[in-house]
Amino acid sequence: MDQKLPSLLCFLIVFVISSLAHGQVTNAQTRDDGILGNGGSMPQDGDWLNNWLSGPLPGQPVTSRNALQTNSVTWPVSPGQRAVPKRLPVQNDERKRPSLKRASSENRLYRRTDLPDMYLGVGLVASTGATTWNHDATSSSTTLGNPSSELTYENVGTTALEFNGGMTLRDAFFVRGAVGFGLTTGSDANFRDDDFLAGQTLFSSTDSVIADSDLFYLTLDAGREIINVRDSELTLSLFAGYQYWTETYRAYGLYNRLTGSKTQADSTAVIENQVQWNSVRVGAIGTYRPNDRLEWMLDFAFVPYTAMHNEDSHLLRTASNDLGPAPNVIMDGSGYGYEWAVGMSYLVTPRISATLDFRYWALMSDGEITLGPNTATPSVFPLNDLDSFRYGVNAGMKYSF
């Protein structure tokens, strides 16, 4: 009897624990049926003991055999009991969740904003220019032709240093500007002075070497982007602005084309001409971005109005009985023109771009010409036209903030 007592006591203890565990599981199923993925099924009798024996001791890490994963947090399972997970609050702040479009943009290696807040650039502009004008002096003599004189400053090669920049404002508005200045490069620049008699008979024609010239321009524009397709893959913007453009030429020596003789040495300054343009611009900018790094650009500006002022100084004709003190030929007028550029930019780093463009400027005007404005008897004649052209390549770098 004494030997059977421990066995009987163990049986009673196991029976009581089994009854209590079975009651707890039943209550848990009634209270939380459907929460777990097992559909609320109860463990089979006897499984609780194996689960309990194989479960972790207090302080040990929880394993997948005795744990439940809920919202990335693992909770231990009580032995012989169906686990009830503790649910964490779900963060659902839409303000912190980027849209798919934004997320796609952020994942790019070299992400570009649609329009940078600000950019600054510098470039070298190698260009060739020309200015030509002619006038009608037939009112002073019927022996003269129309045009009576034609002066051409041609093949004036210039290398200019350009600084440019821009800023994006609210509601897709923007401002931009550029300033450039340069000096003569090359040896092909030439000044030709032709004079005509009635019937356009050429009676005087000389060539001089343009050994020195200056170039300066300032452009300011303001505009707004009006079309943006597929996250700035294709854009179109309109703008209006102002441009100041001036060039100065200095020519030396005289070569008579009709006689084939040199009448003045190349060390003798014979003429200096300065033309100034103040222009109003309206235009459009189109861009196409085939990938994250490359962008193509077309920039066109129409000049509906430009004010021209030109000062011509014939340095060998400054006598009081001739054209008088320099500047001794003054022209004023107005006209129109157009300017365009086509180019590309390549994103080298997320903020630095290499730029390259080809540009062409053309301004045309007419007005009045005054010969001998500083003499007692100046002569005023119609200016048939005065035109300036310049075209070239700009290579530079741009930094976006």
Coordinates of C-alpha atoms in Angstrom, one line a residue:
M1 CA 0.0 0.0 0.0
D2 CA 2.8 2.4 0.9
Q3 CA 4.5 1.6 -2.4
K4 CA 1.4 2.4 -4.4
L5 CA 0.7 5.7 -2.6
P6 CA 3.2 7.8 -4.6
S7 CA 1.9 6.5 -7.9
L8 CA -1.7 7.3 -6.8
L9 CA -0.7 10.8 -5.8
C10 CA 1.0 11.4 -9.1
F11 CA -2.1 10.2 -11.0
L12 CA -4.3 12.5 -9.0
I13 CA -2.0 15.5 -9.6
V14 CA -1.9 14.8 -13.3
F15 CA -5.7 14.4 -13.5
V16 CA -6.3 17.7 -11.7
I17 CA -3.8 19.7 -13.9
S18 CA -5.3 18.1 -17.0
S19 CA -8.8 19.1 -16.0
L20 CA -7.7 22.7 -15.2
A21 CA -5.9 23.0 -18.5
H22 CA -8.8 21.6 -20.4
G23 CA -11.1 24.2 -18.9
Q24 CA -8.8 27.1 -19.7
V25 CA -8.5 26.1 -23.3
T26 CA -12.2 25.9 -23.6
N27 CA -12.7 29.3 -22.2
A28 CA -10.0 30.8 -24.5
Q29 CA -11.7 29.2 -27.5
T30 CA -15.0 30.7 -26.5
R31 CA -13.5 34.1 -25.9
D32 CA -11.1 34.4 -28.9
D33 CA -12.4 32.0 -31.5
G34 CA -11.2 33.0 -35.0
I35 CA -8.3 35.1 -33.9
L36 CA -5.6 32.5 -34.7
G37 CA -4.8 31.1 -38.1
N38 CA -5.7 27.6 -36.9
G39 CA -9.4 28.5 -36.8
G40 CA -9.6 28.1 -33.0
S41 CA -9.0 24.3 -32.9
M42 CA -8.1 22.9 -29.5
P43 CA -5.0 20.9 -28.9
Q44 CA -5.5 17.2 -28.4
D45 CA -5.4 15.8 -24.9
G46 CA -1.8 15.1 -23.9
D47 CA -0.3 17.6 -26.4
W48 CA -0.1 20.2 -23.8
L49 CA 2.4 18.3 -21.8
N50 CA 4.7 17.8 -24.8
N51 CA 4.3 21.5 -25.7
W52 CA 5.0 22.5 -22.2
L53 CA 8.1 20.2 -21.8
S54 CA 9.5 21.4 -25.2
G55 CA 8.7 25.1 -24.5
P56 CA 11.2 27.7 -23.3
L57 CA 12.2 28.1 -19.7
P58 CA 11.7 31.6 -18.2
G59 CA 14.3 34.0 -19.6
Q60 CA 15.0 31.9 -22.6
P61 CA 14.4 33.2 -26.2
V62 CA 11.2 32.3 -27.8
T63 CA 11.3 29.9 -30.9
S64 CA 8.8 29.5 -33.7
R65 CA 7.5 26.2 -32.1
N66 CA 6.2 28.1 -29.1
A67 CA 5.6 31.6 -30.3
L68 CA 3.2 33.7 -32.5
Q69 CA 4.2 36.4 -34.9
T70 CA 1.9 39.4 -34.9
N71 CA 2.8 42.8 -36.5
S72 CA 6.5 41.9 -36.3
V73 CA 6.3 41.3 -32.6
T74 CA 6.7 37.7 -31.1
W75 CA 4.7 36.7 -28.1
P76 CA 5.2 33.4 -26.2
V77 CA 2.5 30.7 -26.1
S78 CA 1.4 29.4 -22.8
P79 CA 1.7 25.7 -22.3
G80 CA -1.4 23.8 -23.1
Q81 CA -3.2 27.0 -24.0
R82 CA -4.1 28.7 -27.3
A83 CA -2.1 31.9 -27.6
V84 CA -3.9 35.2 -27.8
P85 CA -1.7 37.8 -29.6
K86 CA -1.3 41.3 -28.4
R87 CA -2.0 43.5 -31.4
L88 CA 0.1 46.6 -31.9
P89 CA -1.4 49.8 -33.3
V90 CA -0.9 50.2 -37.0
Q91 CA 0.8 53.3 -38.3
N92 CA -1.4 54.7 -41.0
D93 CA -0.2 58.3 -41.4
E94 CA -0.8 59.0 -45.1
R95 CA 1.3 62.1 -44.9
K96 CA 4.4 60.0 -44.3
R97 CA 3.7 57.5 -47.1
P98 CA 5.1 58.7 -50.4
S99 CA 3.2 58.1 -53.6
L100 CA 4.4 55.4 -56.0
K101 CA 5.4 58.2 -58.4
R102 CA 7.5 60.0 -55.8
A103 CA 9.0 56.8 -54.5
S104 CA 10.1 55.8 -58.0
S105 CA 11.7 59.2 -58.4
E106 CA 13.6 58.9 -55.1
N107 CA 15.0 55.6 -56.1
R108 CA 16.8 56.9 -59.1
L109 CA 20.6 57.0 -58.9
Y110 CA 20.8 60.5 -60.4
R111 CA 17.4 62.0 -59.5
R112 CA 16.6 65.4 -61.1
T113 CA 14.0 67.7 -59.8
D114 CA 11.5 69.0 -62.4
L115 CA 12.9 72.5 -62.1
P116 CA 15.8 73.1 -59.7
D117 CA 15.2 75.8 -57.1
M118 CA 18.3 77.6 -58.4
Y119 CA 21.2 77.0 -60.7
L120 CA 24.4 78.8 -61.6
G121 CA 26.5 78.2 -64.7
V122 CA 29.6 79.2 -66.5
G123 CA 30.6 78.6 -70.1
L124 CA 32.9 79.6 -73.0
V125 CA 31.1 80.9 -76.1
A126 CA 33.1 80.7 -79.4
S127 CA 31.1 82.6 -82.0
T128 CA 31.4 84.5 -85.3
G129 CA 29.5 87.8 -85.9
A130 CA 28.9 90.5 -88.4
T131 CA 27.4 94.0 -88.6
T132 CA 26.4 95.7 -91.9
W133 CA 24.7 98.9 -92.7
N134 CA 23.9 101.1 -95.7
H135 CA 22.2 104.4 -96.3
D136 CA 20.7 106.5 -99.1
A137 CA 22.3 109.9 -99.8
T138 CA 20.7 110.5 -103.2
S139 CA 18.9 113.6 -101.7
S140 CA 22.3 115.3 -101.6
S141 CA 23.4 114.4 -105.1
T142 CA 21.7 112.7 -108.0
T143 CA 25.1 111.2 -109.0
L144 CA 25.0 108.8 -106.0
G145 CA 23.4 105.4 -106.0
N146 CA 21.1 103.8 -103.5
P147 CA 22.6 102.5 -101.4
S148 CA 25.2 105.2 -101.5
S149 CA 27.6 103.6 -99.1
E150 CA 27.7 100.1 -97.6
L151 CA 29.9 99.2 -94.7
T152 CA 30.4 95.6 -93.5
Y153 CA 32.2 94.3 -90.4
E154 CA 32.4 90.5 -91.1
N155 CA 33.9 87.3 -89.8
V156 CA 34.4 88.8 -86.4
G157 CA 35.4 85.8 -84.3
T158 CA 35.0 86.2 -80.5
T159 CA 35.5 84.1 -77.5
A160 CA 33.2 85.2 -74.6
L161 CA 33.0 84.1 -71.0
E162 CA 29.4 83.7 -70.0
F163 CA 27.8 83.5 -66.6
N164 CA 24.2 82.4 -66.3
G165 CA 21.7 81.4 -63.7
G166 CA 18.1 80.8 -62.9
M167 CA 15.6 80.4 -60.1
T168 CA 12.3 78.6 -59.8
L169 CA 9.4 80.5 -58.2
R170 CA 6.0 79.4 -57.0
D171 CA 3.4 78.0 -59.4
A172 CA 6.0 76.9 -62.0
F173 CA 7.2 80.5 -62.6
F174 CA 10.9 81.1 -63.2
V175 CA 13.5 83.8 -63.8
R176 CA 16.8 83.4 -65.6
G177 CA 19.6 85.5 -66.9
A178 CA 23.0 85.5 -68.6
V179 CA 25.8 87.9 -69.0
G180 CA 28.8 87.5 -71.3
F181 CA 31.8 89.5 -72.5
G182 CA 34.6 88.6 -74.9
L183 CA 37.4 89.7 -77.2
T184 CA 38.4 89.1 -80.8
T185 CA 39.9 85.8 -81.7
G186 CA 41.2 84.7 -85.1
S187 CA 42.6 86.7 -88.0
D188 CA 39.8 86.6 -90.6
A189 CA 37.9 89.6 -89.3
N190 CA 37.5 92.2 -92.1
F191 CA 36.0 95.6 -92.6
R192 CA 34.8 96.6 -96.1
D193 CA 33.7 100.0 -97.2
D194 CA 32.0 100.3 -100.6
D195 CA 30.7 103.5 -102.2
F196 CA 28.3 103.6 -105.3
L197 CA 27.4 106.0 -108.0
A198 CA 24.1 106.0 -109.8
G199 CA 23.3 102.7 -111.4
Q200 CA 25.2 101.1 -108.5
T201 CA 28.6 101.6 -110.1
L202 CA 31.3 100.9 -107.5
F203 CA 33.7 103.8 -107.4
S204 CA 35.4 103.1 -104.1
S205 CA 36.1 99.8 -102.3
T206 CA 38.6 99.3 -99.4
D207 CA 39.4 96.5 -96.9
S208 CA 40.8 96.9 -93.4
V209 CA 41.8 94.4 -90.8
I210 CA 39.7 94.2 -87.7
A211 CA 42.4 93.5 -85.1
D212 CA 40.4 94.4 -82.0
S213 CA 36.8 94.0 -81.0
D214 CA 34.7 93.9 -77.8
L215 CA 31.5 92.0 -77.1
F216 CA 29.1 92.4 -74.2
Y217 CA 25.5 91.1 -73.7
L218 CA 23.0 90.9 -70.8
T219 CA 19.8 88.8 -71.0
L220 CA 17.0 88.7 -68.4
D221 CA 13.8 86.6 -68.8
A222 CA 10.8 85.6 -66.7
G223 CA 8.4 82.9 -67.6
R224 CA 6.2 80.0 -66.6
E225 CA 6.1 76.3 -67.4
I226 CA 2.8 75.5 -69.1
I227 CA 3.2 71.8 -70.1
N228 CA 4.7 69.0 -68.1
V229 CA 4.4 65.4 -69.5
R230 CA 5.3 62.2 -67.7
D231 CA 7.2 63.7 -64.7
S232 CA 9.1 66.3 -66.8
E233 CA 10.1 64.0 -69.6
L234 CA 8.6 66.6 -71.9
T235 CA 8.1 70.3 -71.0
L236 CA 7.1 73.6 -72.6
S237 CA 7.6 77.0 -71.1
L238 CA 6.8 80.5 -72.2
F239 CA 8.8 83.6 -71.3
A240 CA 9.3 87.3 -71.9
G241 CA 12.4 89.4 -71.3
Y242 CA 15.0 92.0 -72.1
Q243 CA 18.4 91.9 -73.8
Y244 CA 21.2 94.4 -74.1
W245 CA 23.8 93.5 -76.8
T246 CA 26.7 95.7 -77.9
E247 CA 29.8 95.1 -80.1
T248 CA 32.8 97.4 -80.8
Y249 CA 35.1 96.9 -83.8
R250 CA 38.5 98.6 -84.5
A251 CA 39.9 98.3 -88.0
Y252 CA 43.5 99.1 -89.1
G253 CA 45.1 99.7 -92.5
L254 CA 43.6 100.4 -96.0
Y255 CA 43.8 98.2 -99.0
N256 CA 42.3 99.6 -102.3
R257 CA 40.4 96.7 -103.9
L258 CA 40.0 98.6 -107.2
T259 CA 43.7 99.5 -107.7
G260 CA 45.2 96.6 -105.7
S261 CA 47.4 98.9 -103.6
K262 CA 47.9 99.4 -99.9
T263 CA 47.2 103.0 -99.0
Q264 CA 47.5 102.8 -95.2
A265 CA 49.7 100.5 -93.1
D266 CA 48.1 97.9 -90.9
S267 CA 49.4 99.8 -87.9
T268 CA 47.2 102.8 -88.7
A269 CA 43.8 102.9 -87.0
V270 CA 41.2 103.9 -89.6
I271 CA 37.8 103.3 -88.1
E272 CA 36.0 102.3 -84.9
N273 CA 32.3 101.3 -84.8
Q274 CA 30.1 100.6 -81.8
V275 CA 26.6 99.2 -82.2
Q276 CA 24.1 98.9 -79.3
W277 CA 20.8 96.9 -79.2
N278 CA 18.1 97.2 -76.5
S279 CA 15.6 94.4 -77.3
V280 CA 12.3 93.0 -76.0
R281 CA 12.0 89.2 -76.2
V282 CA 9.1 86.8 -76.1
G283 CA 9.6 83.1 -76.7
A284 CA 9.3 79.5 -75.7
I285 CA 11.6 76.8 -74.2
G286 CA 11.0 73.1 -74.9
T287 CA 12.9 70.3 -73.2
Y288 CA 12.9 66.5 -73.7
R289 CA 14.5 64.2 -71.2
P290 CA 14.9 60.6 -72.5
N291 CA 16.5 59.4 -69.3
D292 CA 17.6 60.6 -65.9
R293 CA 20.9 62.1 -67.1
L294 CA 20.4 63.5 -70.6
E295 CA 18.2 66.5 -71.5
W296 CA 17.6 68.1 -74.9
M297 CA 16.6 71.8 -75.2
L298 CA 15.2 74.1 -77.8
D299 CA 15.0 77.8 -77.0
F300 CA 13.5 80.3 -79.4
A301 CA 12.9 84.0 -78.9
F302 CA 11.2 86.5 -81.2
V303 CA 12.2 90.1 -80.8
P304 CA 9.2 92.2 -81.7
Y305 CA 11.0 95.5 -81.0
T306 CA 14.6 96.5 -80.7
A307 CA 16.1 100.0 -80.4
M308 CA 19.4 100.4 -82.2
H309 CA 22.1 103.0 -81.7
N310 CA 25.3 103.0 -83.7
E311 CA 28.4 105.3 -83.6
D312 CA 30.8 105.1 -86.4
S313 CA 34.1 107.0 -86.1
H314 CA 36.1 107.5 -89.3
L315 CA 39.4 108.4 -87.7
L316 CA 41.0 109.7 -91.0
R317 CA 38.1 112.1 -91.6
T318 CA 38.0 114.2 -88.5
A319 CA 38.8 117.6 -90.1
S320 CA 36.2 120.3 -89.6
N321 CA 35.5 120.6 -93.3
D322 CA 34.9 116.8 -93.5
L323 CA 33.0 114.6 -91.0
G324 CA 34.4 116.4 -87.9
P325 CA 35.4 115.0 -84.5
A326 CA 34.6 111.4 -83.8
P327 CA 32.2 109.9 -83.5
N328 CA 31.3 111.5 -86.8
V329 CA 28.6 109.2 -88.1
I330 CA 25.6 108.5 -85.8
M331 CA 22.7 106.1 -86.5
D332 CA 19.5 105.5 -84.6
G333 CA 16.6 103.3 -85.5
S334 CA 14.4 100.4 -84.5
G335 CA 13.6 96.9 -85.8
Y336 CA 13.0 93.3 -84.9
G337 CA 14.8 90.0 -84.9
Y338 CA 15.0 86.5 -83.6
E339 CA 17.3 84.4 -81.5
W340 CA 17.4 80.6 -81.0
A341 CA 19.5 77.9 -79.4
V342 CA 19.5 74.1 -79.5
G343 CA 21.5 72.2 -77.0
M344 CA 21.8 69.5 -74.4
S345 CA 22.8 69.0 -70.8
Y346 CA 24.2 65.8 -69.2
L347 CA 24.0 65.1 -65.5
V348 CA 27.5 64.3 -64.3
T349 CA 26.6 64.2 -60.6
P350 CA 23.3 64.8 -58.9
R351 CA 24.0 68.6 -58.9
I352 CA 26.5 69.2 -61.7
S353 CA 25.6 69.2 -65.4
A354 CA 27.7 69.6 -68.5
T355 CA 26.0 71.8 -71.1
L356 CA 26.5 72.3 -74.8
D357 CA 24.5 74.4 -77.2
F358 CA 24.5 76.1 -80.6
R359 CA 23.0 79.6 -80.8
Y360 CA 22.1 82.1 -83.5
W361 CA 21.2 85.8 -83.0
A362 CA 19.9 88.1 -85.7
L363 CA 18.7 91.7 -85.2
M364 CA 17.6 94.0 -88.1
S365 CA 16.7 97.7 -88.1
D366 CA 16.3 100.9 -90.2
G367 CA 16.2 104.5 -89.2
E368 CA 18.2 107.7 -89.7
I369 CA 21.9 108.4 -90.2
T370 CA 23.6 111.7 -89.4
L371 CA 26.9 112.5 -91.1
G372 CA 29.1 115.1 -89.3
P373 CA 26.9 115.4 -86.2
N374 CA 29.6 117.5 -84.4
T375 CA 30.0 120.0 -87.3
A376 CA 28.0 123.2 -88.1
T377 CA 26.3 121.5 -91.0
P378 CA 25.3 117.9 -90.2
S379 CA 23.6 115.9 -92.9
V380 CA 20.7 113.5 -92.2
F381 CA 19.8 110.7 -94.6
P382 CA 17.6 107.6 -94.5
L383 CA 19.3 104.5 -93.1
N384 CA 18.1 101.6 -95.2
D385 CA 19.1 99.0 -92.7
L386 CA 21.6 98.1 -90.0
D387 CA 21.8 94.4 -89.2
S388 CA 23.8 92.4 -86.7
F389 CA 24.3 88.6 -86.7
R390 CA 26.1 86.2 -84.4
Y391 CA 26.3 82.4 -84.2
G392 CA 28.4 80.0 -82.2
V393 CA 28.8 77.2 -79.7
N394 CA 28.6 77.5 -75.9
A395 CA 30.2 74.8 -73.7
G396 CA 29.9 75.0 -70.0
M397 CA 29.0 73.6 -66.6
K398 CA 25.9 74.1 -64.4
Y399 CA 25.5 73.6 -60.7
S400 CA 21.9 73.1 -59.3
F401 CA 21.1 73.9 -55.7

